[in-house]
């Protein structure tokens, strides 16, 4: 059998364009950080990368490969205020994505108000693998779950300052063995504080879904979360309007929390309205019981709306990796074996 041709310098350079500097948010090729590419006769490729500083954040990605290396899309579920059902949406969207054949995880970044463990029905201290990576718990339907709630006494308060929050979120992203996921959904804390800024630094290619309720006052506050994401050049995927009307047993529809806020927000930000989720007692009951409505009652109106939002997320997300992207190789390109990248300081 004839030996496969060696990859060309241009092919390797194109692969390296997918490696993004987390702070400068540009490719290491565009930044001139790639100093040399040496293709060995046995097919090994040695690349020398010059870092901008000794503490360049991309160094860790090269040295550790990153626990997120097999996660294709990171979606932050955010809101400007609490009480809009953001955690309920996160848990149900993760379950909906998983049920429709898109492996998903849920990371509880709402450190002070963590509720994902209860909503997905898992709560114990996680195990650690041989590489000392934390193994996420697996909820019904295969959703992988991680939360600060797994590490603290039940119902105890988390009293941390900003730097401790930053370290915890960083550890959840870098030291958890997420494995192969198409979507990792992050349940964000309300508002625009430390965690949001931390994530913008660690995950420059994360995308945001903004949850709001129908009343214009909530829509105005939700826009602050969107503005924060845009300030850090993070992409907005769309909005979800929760508590969007209530239908009584006799068929009468009541707009308890007003009307149209989700569409107003979507129009103002020029992004799609991914779904309007009706106010639903079963949605709340199943969240409390740890059995997401989208899997327990998939035909209910609220489930259908959440599944529609999940499909909208799939339609809006190219299949790429955050930070270390791995575009599929052309059919004619040979496989590339590699060695750890030497770095120049």
mmCIF file of N, CA and C in Angstrom, residues 18 26 42 63 90 111 114 133 137 239 247 260 278 302 312 317 337:
data_model
loop_
_atom_site.group_PDB
_atom_site.id
_atom_site.type_symbol
_atom_site.label_atom_id
_atom_site.label_comp_id
_atom_site.label_asym_id
_atom_site.label_seq_id
_atom_site.Cartn_x
_atom_site.Cartn_y
_atom_site.Cartn_z
ATOM 1 N N UNK A 18 -7.535 27.820 13.616
ATOM 2 C CA UNK A 18 -8.653 27.529 14.517
ATOM 3 C C UNK A 18 -8.272 27.652 15.986
ATOM 4 N N UNK A 26 -8.124 36.462 18.711
ATOM 5 C CA UNK A 26 -7.744 36.298 17.308
ATOM 6 C C UNK A 26 -6.900 35.039 17.161
ATOM 7 N N UNK A 42 8.307 10.932 9.094
ATOM 8 C CA UNK A 42 7.383 9.930 9.619
ATOM 9 C C UNK A 42 5.976 10.490 9.838
ATOM 10 N N UNK A 63 -0.620 23.262 27.070
ATOM 11 C CA UNK A 63 0.017 22.318 27.980
ATOM 12 C C UNK A 63 -0.966 21.301 28.548
ATOM 13 N N UNK A 90 -32.411 26.190 31.560
ATOM 14 C CA UNK A 90 -31.132 25.505 31.357
ATOM 15 C C UNK A 90 -31.295 24.002 31.474
ATOM 16 N N UNK A 111 -23.379 30.297 41.395
ATOM 17 C CA UNK A 111 -22.759 29.718 42.579
ATOM 18 C C UNK A 111 -23.555 30.022 43.853
ATOM 19 N N UNK A 114 -27.425 28.059 43.391
ATOM 20 C CA UNK A 114 -27.389 26.839 42.584
ATOM 21 C C UNK A 114 -28.679 26.028 42.752
ATOM 22 N N UNK A 133 -9.123 14.382 36.927
ATOM 23 C CA UNK A 133 -10.212 15.209 36.428
ATOM 24 C C UNK A 133 -11.493 14.832 37.163
ATOM 25 N N UNK A 137 -21.600 14.262 37.182
ATOM 26 C CA UNK A 137 -22.669 13.296 37.408
ATOM 27 C C UNK A 137 -23.533 13.216 36.155
ATOM 28 N N UNK A 239 -33.310 34.965 22.156
ATOM 29 C CA UNK A 239 -33.995 35.158 23.436
ATOM 30 C C UNK A 239 -35.045 34.054 23.615
ATOM 31 N N UNK A 247 -52.838 29.252 30.178
ATOM 32 C CA UNK A 247 -54.123 28.790 29.648
ATOM 33 C C UNK A 247 -54.868 28.026 30.733
ATOM 34 N N UNK A 260 -45.438 40.206 25.070
ATOM 35 C CA UNK A 260 -44.561 40.722 24.015
ATOM 36 C C UNK A 260 -43.154 41.110 24.389
ATOM 37 N N UNK A 278 -45.014 28.851 27.807
ATOM 38 C CA UNK A 278 -46.164 29.263 28.630
ATOM 39 C C UNK A 278 -45.937 28.995 30.108
ATOM 40 N N UNK A 302 -45.546 23.552 27.078
ATOM 41 C CA UNK A 302 -44.272 24.113 27.533
ATOM 42 C C UNK A 302 -43.103 23.292 26.993
ATOM 43 N N UNK A 312 -33.739 25.708 17.724
ATOM 44 C CA UNK A 312 -33.211 26.995 17.282
ATOM 45 C C UNK A 312 -31.744 27.167 17.648
ATOM 46 N N UNK A 317 -25.851 27.170 15.715
ATOM 47 C CA UNK A 317 -24.495 26.890 16.211
ATOM 48 C C UNK A 317 -23.740 26.005 15.235
ATOM 49 N N UNK A 337 -0.182 13.232 12.991
ATOM 50 C CA UNK A 337 0.161 12.892 14.369
ATOM 51 C C UNK A 337 0.985 14.033 14.925
#
